[in-house]
Amino acid sequence: MNNWVLIAGGAGYIGSHTAISLVENGYRPVVIDNMCNSSPESIRRVESITGIEVPLIQADLRDSAAVRAVFDRYAPSAVIHFAGLKAVGESVERPLAYYDCNLGASFSLFDEMLRAGCHSLVFSSSATIYGEPQQLPLTESHPIRPTNPYGHGKAMIEQIIMDLGRARPDIRAFNLRYFNPVGAHPSGLIGEDPSGIPNNLMPFVSKVAVGRLPRLQVFGSDWPTPDGSGVRDYIHVMDLAEAHVAAVRALPGQNGVRAVNIGTGRGTSVLELVAAFSAAAGQEVPWEVAPRRAGDIARCYADPALARNLLGWSARRSLADMCEDTWRWQSRNPDGYGEA
Ligand code: NAD
Ligand code: WQD
């Protein structure tokens, strides 16, 4: 069987790490990305880490002709779909841009997959689709109640994939619901490179540690959690990358479409993460308490049992690994890929 795997949005944070895991497991990644939130430098570095050429097609997924040309040339046996805009706050301000990009890219990609006879798909969904947790840990049967356009879009794309699976029994897909991806490849060569001031906790903390931002604001100290700060299920991006390889490997034996949580099952508070990062960086990360952020929840963590049973995958890396690898990437690349 052809071992090309098409990675849509593969120049981004999670896609570039997944490209490495795919190569390590005998697959050949080919990337299509419009570079709206990434740099071609990430793929050059993936090539230097793996020693394998990774074709990068710079095109928007909504450009059907460009997507068709990739299927014609490489005939990938599976697609991993990471492409989309992902800032929750921005999605509230610019809902049309989010639906246009995230749904439009998916329509065009799925259409061209079917046209090319490629029926195997892994889609980047998000734990954000569960909304406010009714019970913890979150299982896949928890109600889907997104609270913002970004999350609604993810839930819609999951539904579209399920409807496709009902219409076409030869379609096999995993909707992977990631919890909070953090960390970087241990080489320190690739990592998360947000543009502007980061929205998410780990990139913000690492920008403070490297001296690009003065201090962290901890959003709320009165949450119903052991230390009063918010609790999340942080997962190392290399564990997440390996979950994608496990999913691609499991696709041929899969019947239809399944949603699967990808998390560690462990909750970590903001203050625990700051302490772990300070230890990894060998310096105290300054922080102050600030008001709660609109739309935040107290606690969120996965029940990862289905991933273990269905994909044979579990997260292996610790919070210390996540912090050490983030710090190696950030301290060696204080301006991300910008300086390359
Ligand atoms: P990212 O922004 O680094 O990667 C997404 C990539 O998609 C970028 O390289 C971007 O240039 C590309 N892209 C966007 N729209 C495109 C389009 N129309 N055509 C072609 N390329 C396009 O984000 P990431 O953190 O790597 O996330 C990957 C996926 O995982 C996203 O779908 C995101 O919603 C989802 N996800 C991310 C997180 C997280 O916290 N990072 C959590 C849950 C789910
Ligand atoms: C984590 C914790 C904050 C920043 C988001 C998206 C979600 C998913 C992952 C895509 C919370 C606290 C944060 C800061 C802080 N992405 N915090 N100071 O909100 O769990 O999830 O990213 O699918 O959809 O919503 O992640 O990293 O923003 O926040 O105190 O400067 O850190 O309040 O408790 P979140 P996060």
PDB file of N, CA, C and O in Angstrom, residues 57-109:
ATOM      1  N   ILE A  57       3.319  21.788  -0.025  1.00  0.00           N
ATOM      2  CA  ILE A  57       2.554  22.506  -1.051  1.00  0.00           C
ATOM      3  C   ILE A  57       1.887  23.692  -0.373  1.00  0.00           C
ATOM      4  O   ILE A  57       1.060  23.515   0.533  1.00  0.00           O
ATOM      5  N   GLN A  58       2.292  24.903  -0.767  1.00  0.00           N
ATOM      6  CA  GLN A  58       1.746  26.098  -0.126  1.00  0.00           C
ATOM      7  C   GLN A  58       0.478  26.507  -0.873  1.00  0.00           C
ATOM      8  O   GLN A  58       0.536  27.114  -1.934  1.00  0.00           O
ATOM      9  N   ALA A  59      -0.667  26.111  -0.311  1.00  0.00           N
ATOM     10  CA  ALA A  59      -1.957  26.413  -0.949  1.00  0.00           C
ATOM     11  C   ALA A  59      -3.045  26.384   0.108  1.00  0.00           C
ATOM     12  O   ALA A  59      -2.900  25.714   1.144  1.00  0.00           O
ATOM     13  N   ASP A  60      -4.127  27.098  -0.173  1.00  0.00           N
ATOM     14  CA  ASP A  60      -5.294  27.074   0.707  1.00  0.00           C
ATOM     15  C   ASP A  60      -6.127  25.838   0.361  1.00  0.00           C
ATOM     16  O   ASP A  60      -6.303  25.514  -0.814  1.00  0.00           O
ATOM     17  N   LEU A  61      -6.639  25.182   1.391  1.00  0.00           N
ATOM     18  CA  LEU A  61      -7.441  23.973   1.142  1.00  0.00           C
ATOM     19  C   LEU A  61      -8.713  24.293   0.366  1.00  0.00           C
ATOM     20  O   LEU A  61      -9.289  23.418  -0.279  1.00  0.00           O
ATOM     21  N   ARG A  62      -9.179  25.555   0.462  1.00  0.00           N
ATOM     22  CA  ARG A  62     -10.387  25.921  -0.281  1.00  0.00           C
ATOM     23  C   ARG A  62     -10.114  26.017  -1.780  1.00  0.00           C
ATOM     24  O   ARG A  62     -11.053  26.153  -2.565  1.00  0.00           O
ATOM     25  N   ASP A  63      -8.851  25.933  -2.175  1.00  0.00           N
ATOM     26  CA  ASP A  63      -8.472  25.909  -3.594  1.00  0.00           C
ATOM     27  C   ASP A  63      -8.522  24.444  -4.049  1.00  0.00           C
ATOM     28  O   ASP A  63      -7.545  23.703  -3.968  1.00  0.00           O
ATOM     29  N   SER A  64      -9.702  24.033  -4.527  1.00  0.00           N
ATOM     30  CA  SER A  64      -9.919  22.606  -4.838  1.00  0.00           C
ATOM     31  C   SER A  64      -8.929  22.083  -5.863  1.00  0.00           C
ATOM     32  O   SER A  64      -8.487  20.932  -5.774  1.00  0.00           O
ATOM     33  N   ALA A  65      -8.581  22.924  -6.840  1.00  0.00           N
ATOM     34  CA  ALA A  65      -7.675  22.455  -7.892  1.00  0.00           C
ATOM     35  C   ALA A  65      -6.306  22.108  -7.291  1.00  0.00           C
ATOM     36  O   ALA A  65      -5.685  21.097  -7.662  1.00  0.00           O
ATOM     37  N   ALA A  66      -5.858  22.927  -6.335  1.00  0.00           N
ATOM     38  CA  ALA A  66      -4.559  22.658  -5.708  1.00  0.00           C
ATOM     39  C   ALA A  66      -4.620  21.363  -4.896  1.00  0.00           C
ATOM     40  O   ALA A  66      -3.682  20.546  -4.923  1.00  0.00           O
ATOM     41  N   VAL A  67      -5.730  21.147  -4.194  1.00  0.00           N
ATOM     42  CA  VAL A  67      -5.864  19.925  -3.385  1.00  0.00           C
ATOM     43  C   VAL A  67      -5.921  18.701  -4.308  1.00  0.00           C
ATOM     44  O   VAL A  67      -5.269  17.683  -4.060  1.00  0.00           O
ATOM     45  N   ARG A  68      -6.658  18.847  -5.412  1.00  0.00           N
ATOM     46  CA  ARG A  68      -6.773  17.725  -6.358  1.00  0.00           C
ATOM     47  C   ARG A  68      -5.400  17.351  -6.924  1.00  0.00           C
ATOM     48  O   ARG A  68      -5.076  16.162  -7.056  1.00  0.00           O
ATOM     49  N   ALA A  69      -4.593  18.372  -7.212  1.00  0.00           N
ATOM     50  CA  ALA A  69      -3.258  18.109  -7.774  1.00  0.00           C
ATOM     51  C   ALA A  69      -2.416  17.289  -6.794  1.00  0.00           C
ATOM     52  O   ALA A  69      -1.642  16.410  -7.198  1.00  0.00           O
ATOM     53  N   VAL A  70      -2.587  17.540  -5.498  1.00  0.00           N
ATOM     54  CA  VAL A  70      -1.816  16.784  -4.488  1.00  0.00           C
ATOM     55  C   VAL A  70      -2.282  15.326  -4.466  1.00  0.00           C
ATOM     56  O   VAL A  70      -1.459  14.395  -4.438  1.00  0.00           O
ATOM     57  N   PHE A  71      -3.602  15.104  -4.500  1.00  0.00           N
ATOM     58  CA  PHE A  71      -4.094  13.713  -4.527  1.00  0.00           C
ATOM     59  C   PHE A  71      -3.633  13.010  -5.803  1.00  0.00           C
ATOM     60  O   PHE A  71      -3.244  11.833  -5.767  1.00  0.00           O
ATOM     61  N   ASP A  72      -3.656  13.729  -6.939  1.00  0.00           N
ATOM     62  CA  ASP A  72      -3.245  13.107  -8.208  1.00  0.00           C
ATOM     63  C   ASP A  72      -1.779  12.693  -8.157  1.00  0.00           C
ATOM     64  O   ASP A  72      -1.404  11.618  -8.613  1.00  0.00           O
ATOM     65  N   ARG A  73      -0.951  13.560  -7.563  1.00  0.00           N
ATOM     66  CA  ARG A  73       0.492  13.292  -7.597  1.00  0.00           C
ATOM     67  C   ARG A  73       0.907  12.224  -6.583  1.00  0.00           C
ATOM     68  O   ARG A  73       1.734  11.376  -6.874  1.00  0.00           O
ATOM     69  N   TYR A  74       0.337  12.277  -5.356  1.00  0.00           N
ATOM     70  CA  TYR A  74       0.856  11.408  -4.281  1.00  0.00           C
ATOM     71  C   TYR A  74      -0.054  10.225  -3.956  1.00  0.00           C
ATOM     72  O   TYR A  74       0.386   9.276  -3.320  1.00  0.00           O
ATOM     73  N   ALA A  75      -1.342  10.287  -4.327  1.00  0.00           N
ATOM     74  CA  ALA A  75      -2.304   9.224  -3.999  1.00  0.00           C
ATOM     75  C   ALA A  75      -2.174   8.767  -2.545  1.00  0.00           C
ATOM     76  O   ALA A  75      -1.944   7.574  -2.280  1.00  0.00           O
ATOM     77  N   PRO A  76      -2.290   9.691  -1.575  1.00  0.00           N
ATOM     78  CA  PRO A  76      -2.105   9.307  -0.170  1.00  0.00           C
ATOM     79  C   PRO A  76      -3.127   8.251   0.259  1.00  0.00           C
ATOM     80  O   PRO A  76      -4.267   8.252  -0.210  1.00  0.00           O
ATOM     81  N   SER A  77      -2.689   7.369   1.173  1.00  0.00           N
ATOM     82  CA  SER A  77      -3.617   6.339   1.662  1.00  0.00           C
ATOM     83  C   SER A  77      -4.464   6.869   2.811  1.00  0.00           C
ATOM     84  O   SER A  77      -5.476   6.271   3.161  1.00  0.00           O
ATOM     85  N   ALA A  78      -4.052   7.977   3.431  1.00  0.00           N
ATOM     86  CA  ALA A  78      -4.828   8.557   4.535  1.00  0.00           C
ATOM     87  C   ALA A  78      -4.567  10.064   4.597  1.00  0.00           C
ATOM     88  O   ALA A  78      -3.549  10.547   4.087  1.00  0.00           O
ATOM     89  N   VAL A  79      -5.494  10.760   5.234  1.00  0.00           N
ATOM     90  CA  VAL A  79      -5.373  12.220   5.413  1.00  0.00           C
ATOM     91  C   VAL A  79      -5.491  12.534   6.902  1.00  0.00           C
ATOM     92  O   VAL A  79      -6.356  11.978   7.597  1.00  0.00           O
ATOM     93  N   ILE A  80      -4.607  13.412   7.383  1.00  0.00           N
ATOM     94  CA  ILE A  80      -4.766  13.979   8.729  1.00  0.00           C
ATOM     95  C   ILE A  80      -5.081  15.457   8.534  1.00  0.00           C
ATOM     96  O   ILE A  80      -4.305  16.185   7.914  1.00  0.00           O
ATOM     97  N   HIS A  81      -6.211  15.886   9.086  1.00  0.00           N
ATOM     98  CA  HIS A  81      -6.728  17.235   8.807  1.00  0.00           C
ATOM     99  C   HIS A  81      -6.570  18.142  10.032  1.00  0.00           C
ATOM    100  O   HIS A  81      -7.393  18.130  10.935  1.00  0.00           O
ATOM    101  N   PHE A  82      -5.460  18.927  10.027  1.00  0.00           N
ATOM    102  CA  PHE A  82      -5.195  19.888  11.107  1.00  0.00           C
ATOM    103  C   PHE A  82      -5.596  21.311  10.714  1.00  0.00           C
ATOM    104  O   PHE A  82      -5.536  22.203  11.557  1.00  0.00           O
ATOM    105  N   ALA A  83      -5.902  21.544   9.433  1.00  0.00           N
ATOM    106  CA  ALA A  83      -5.963  22.932   8.954  1.00  0.00           C
ATOM    107  C   ALA A  83      -7.153  23.681   9.520  1.00  0.00           C
ATOM    108  O   ALA A  83      -8.273  23.178   9.524  1.00  0.00           O
ATOM    109  N   GLY A  84      -6.889  24.896   9.978  1.00  0.00           N
ATOM    110  CA  GLY A  84      -7.974  25.744  10.450  1.00  0.00           C
ATOM    111  C   GLY A  84      -7.439  26.844  11.340  1.00  0.00           C
ATOM    112  O   GLY A  84      -6.277  26.837  11.743  1.00  0.00           O
ATOM    113  N   LEU A  85      -8.325  27.800  11.617  1.00  0.00           N
ATOM    114  CA  LEU A  85      -8.011  28.872  12.572  1.00  0.00           C
ATOM    115  C   LEU A  85      -8.420  28.379  13.950  1.00  0.00           C
ATOM    116  O   LEU A  85      -9.406  27.650  14.083  1.00  0.00           O
ATOM    117  N   LYS A  86      -7.688  28.818  15.007  1.00  0.00           N
ATOM    118  CA  LYS A  86      -7.906  28.144  16.295  1.00  0.00           C
ATOM    119  C   LYS A  86      -7.998  29.066  17.510  1.00  0.00           C
ATOM    120  O   LYS A  86      -7.972  28.576  18.636  1.00  0.00           O
ATOM    121  N   ALA A  87      -8.093  30.378  17.315  1.00  0.00           N
ATOM    122  CA  ALA A  87      -8.139  31.263  18.486  1.00  0.00           C
ATOM    123  C   ALA A  87      -9.592  31.485  18.910  1.00  0.00           C
ATOM    124  O   ALA A  87     -10.385  32.073  18.166  1.00  0.00           O
ATOM    125  N   VAL A  88      -9.934  30.980  20.094  1.00  0.00           N
ATOM    126  CA  VAL A  88     -11.319  31.008  20.554  1.00  0.00           C
ATOM    127  C   VAL A  88     -11.858  32.443  20.596  1.00  0.00           C
ATOM    128  O   VAL A  88     -12.939  32.732  20.073  1.00  0.00           O
ATOM    129  N   GLY A  89     -11.105  33.371  21.210  1.00  0.00           N
ATOM    130  CA  GLY A  89     -11.572  34.758  21.347  1.00  0.00           C
ATOM    131  C   GLY A  89     -11.787  35.414  19.989  1.00  0.00           C
ATOM    132  O   GLY A  89     -12.790  36.094  19.761  1.00  0.00           O
ATOM    133  N   GLU A  90     -10.847  35.177  19.067  1.00  0.00           N
ATOM    134  CA  GLU A  90     -10.965  35.760  17.732  1.00  0.00           C
ATOM    135  C   GLU A  90     -12.196  35.204  17.012  1.00  0.00           C
ATOM    136  O   GLU A  90     -12.850  35.909  16.239  1.00  0.00           O
ATOM    137  N   SER A  91     -12.529  33.938  17.292  1.00  0.00           N
ATOM    138  CA  SER A  91     -13.691  33.339  16.619  1.00  0.00           C
ATOM    139  C   SER A  91     -14.995  34.006  17.051  1.00  0.00           C
ATOM    140  O   SER A  91     -15.964  34.042  16.302  1.00  0.00           O
ATOM    141  N   VAL A  92     -15.010  34.549  18.282  1.00  0.00           N
ATOM    142  CA  VAL A  92     -16.200  35.263  18.756  1.00  0.00           C
ATOM    143  C   VAL A  92     -16.324  36.598  18.018  1.00  0.00           C
ATOM    144  O   VAL A  92     -17.421  37.017  17.663  1.00  0.00           O
ATOM    145  N   GLU A  93     -15.167  37.216  17.729  1.00  0.00           N
ATOM    146  CA  GLU A  93     -15.186  38.516  17.049  1.00  0.00           C
ATOM    147  C   GLU A  93     -15.368  38.378  15.537  1.00  0.00           C
ATOM    148  O   GLU A  93     -15.930  39.255  14.899  1.00  0.00           O
ATOM    149  N   ARG A  94     -14.883  37.283  14.952  1.00  0.00           N
ATOM    150  CA  ARG A  94     -14.901  37.119  13.493  1.00  0.00           C
ATOM    151  C   ARG A  94     -15.503  35.764  13.118  1.00  0.00           C
ATOM    152  O   ARG A  94     -14.848  34.927  12.488  1.00  0.00           O
ATOM    153  N   PRO A  95     -16.784  35.520  13.501  1.00  0.00           N
ATOM    154  CA  PRO A  95     -17.345  34.181  13.271  1.00  0.00           C
ATOM    155  C   PRO A  95     -17.361  33.775  11.799  1.00  0.00           C
ATOM    156  O   PRO A  95     -17.067  32.616  11.478  1.00  0.00           O
ATOM    157  N   LEU A  96     -17.654  34.735  10.904  1.00  0.00           N
ATOM    158  CA  LEU A  96     -17.734  34.349   9.481  1.00  0.00           C
ATOM    159  C   LEU A  96     -16.380  33.877   8.975  1.00  0.00           C
ATOM    160  O   LEU A  96     -16.301  32.893   8.227  1.00  0.00           O
ATOM    161  N   ALA A  97     -15.320  34.575   9.379  1.00  0.00           N
ATOM    162  CA  ALA A  97     -13.977  34.176   8.930  1.00  0.00           C
ATOM    163  C   ALA A  97     -13.680  32.759   9.423  1.00  0.00           C
ATOM    164  O   ALA A  97     -13.085  31.943   8.699  1.00  0.00           O
ATOM    165  N   TYR A  98     -14.099  32.439  10.646  1.00  0.00           N
ATOM    166  CA  TYR A  98     -13.839  31.111  11.206  1.00  0.00           C
ATOM    167  C   TYR A  98     -14.636  30.029  10.489  1.00  0.00           C
ATOM    168  O   TYR A  98     -14.099  28.982  10.120  1.00  0.00           O
ATOM    169  N   TYR A  99     -15.937  30.290  10.292  1.00  0.00           N
ATOM    170  CA  TYR A  99     -16.740  29.265   9.597  1.00  0.00           C
ATOM    171  C   TYR A  99     -16.266  29.111   8.155  1.00  0.00           C
ATOM    172  O   TYR A  99     -16.194  27.998   7.624  1.00  0.00           O
ATOM    173  N   ASP A 100     -15.935  30.242   7.512  1.00  0.00           N
ATOM    174  CA  ASP A 100     -15.498  30.173   6.119  1.00  0.00           C
ATOM    175  C   ASP A 100     -14.229  29.326   6.012  1.00  0.00           C
ATOM    176  O   ASP A 100     -14.145  28.383   5.217  1.00  0.00           O
ATOM    177  N   CYS A 101     -13.241  29.639   6.851  1.00  0.00           N
ATOM    178  CA  CYS A 101     -11.963  28.916   6.746  1.00  0.00           C
ATOM    179  C   CYS A 101     -12.124  27.463   7.200  1.00  0.00           C
ATOM    180  O   CYS A 101     -11.780  26.537   6.467  1.00  0.00           O
ATOM    181  N   ASN A 102     -12.661  27.261   8.391  1.00  0.00           N
ATOM    182  CA  ASN A 102     -12.606  25.916   8.966  1.00  0.00           C
ATOM    183  C   ASN A 102     -13.580  24.950   8.286  1.00  0.00           C
ATOM    184  O   ASN A 102     -13.239  23.791   8.030  1.00  0.00           O
ATOM    185  N   LEU A 103     -14.785  25.444   7.979  1.00  0.00           N
ATOM    186  CA  LEU A 103     -15.731  24.575   7.279  1.00  0.00           C
ATOM    187  C   LEU A 103     -15.386  24.504   5.795  1.00  0.00           C
ATOM    188  O   LEU A 103     -15.419  23.425   5.195  1.00  0.00           O
ATOM    189  N   GLY A 104     -15.043  25.654   5.195  1.00  0.00           N
ATOM    190  CA  GLY A 104     -14.724  25.683   3.761  1.00  0.00           C
ATOM    191  C   GLY A 104     -13.556  24.760   3.437  1.00  0.00           C
ATOM    192  O   GLY A 104     -13.591  23.992   2.471  1.00  0.00           O
ATOM    193  N   ALA A 105     -12.513  24.819   4.265  1.00  0.00           N
ATOM    194  CA  ALA A 105     -11.345  23.959   4.044  1.00  0.00           C
ATOM    195  C   ALA A 105     -11.756  22.486   4.136  1.00  0.00           C
ATOM    196  O   ALA A 105     -11.322  21.647   3.338  1.00  0.00           O
ATOM    197  N   SER A 106     -12.633  22.167   5.085  1.00  0.00           N
ATOM    198  CA  SER A 106     -13.041  20.774   5.285  1.00  0.00           C
ATOM    199  C   SER A 106     -13.878  20.278   4.113  1.00  0.00           C
ATOM    200  O   SER A 106     -13.675  19.158   3.615  1.00  0.00           O
ATOM    201  N   PHE A 107     -14.830  21.107   3.639  1.00  0.00           N
ATOM    202  CA  PHE A 107     -15.662  20.696   2.492  1.00  0.00           C
ATOM    203  C   PHE A 107     -14.788  20.343   1.303  1.00  0.00           C
ATOM    204  O   PHE A 107     -14.953  19.302   0.663  1.00  0.00           O
ATOM    205  N   SER A 108     -13.861  21.247   0.990  1.00  0.00           N
ATOM    206  CA  SER A 108     -13.041  21.052  -0.189  1.00  0.00           C
ATOM    207  C   SER A 108     -12.152  19.805  -0.036  1.00  0.00           C
ATOM    208  O   SER A 108     -12.050  18.971  -0.947  1.00  0.00           O
ATOM    209  N   LEU A 109     -11.573  19.664   1.166  1.00  0.00           N
ATOM    210  CA  LEU A 109     -10.693  18.509   1.403  1.00  0.00           C
ATOM    211  C   LEU A 109     -11.478  17.196   1.296  1.00  0.00           C
ATOM    212  O   LEU A 109     -11.037  16.247   0.625  1.00  0.00           O
TER     213      LEU A 109
END
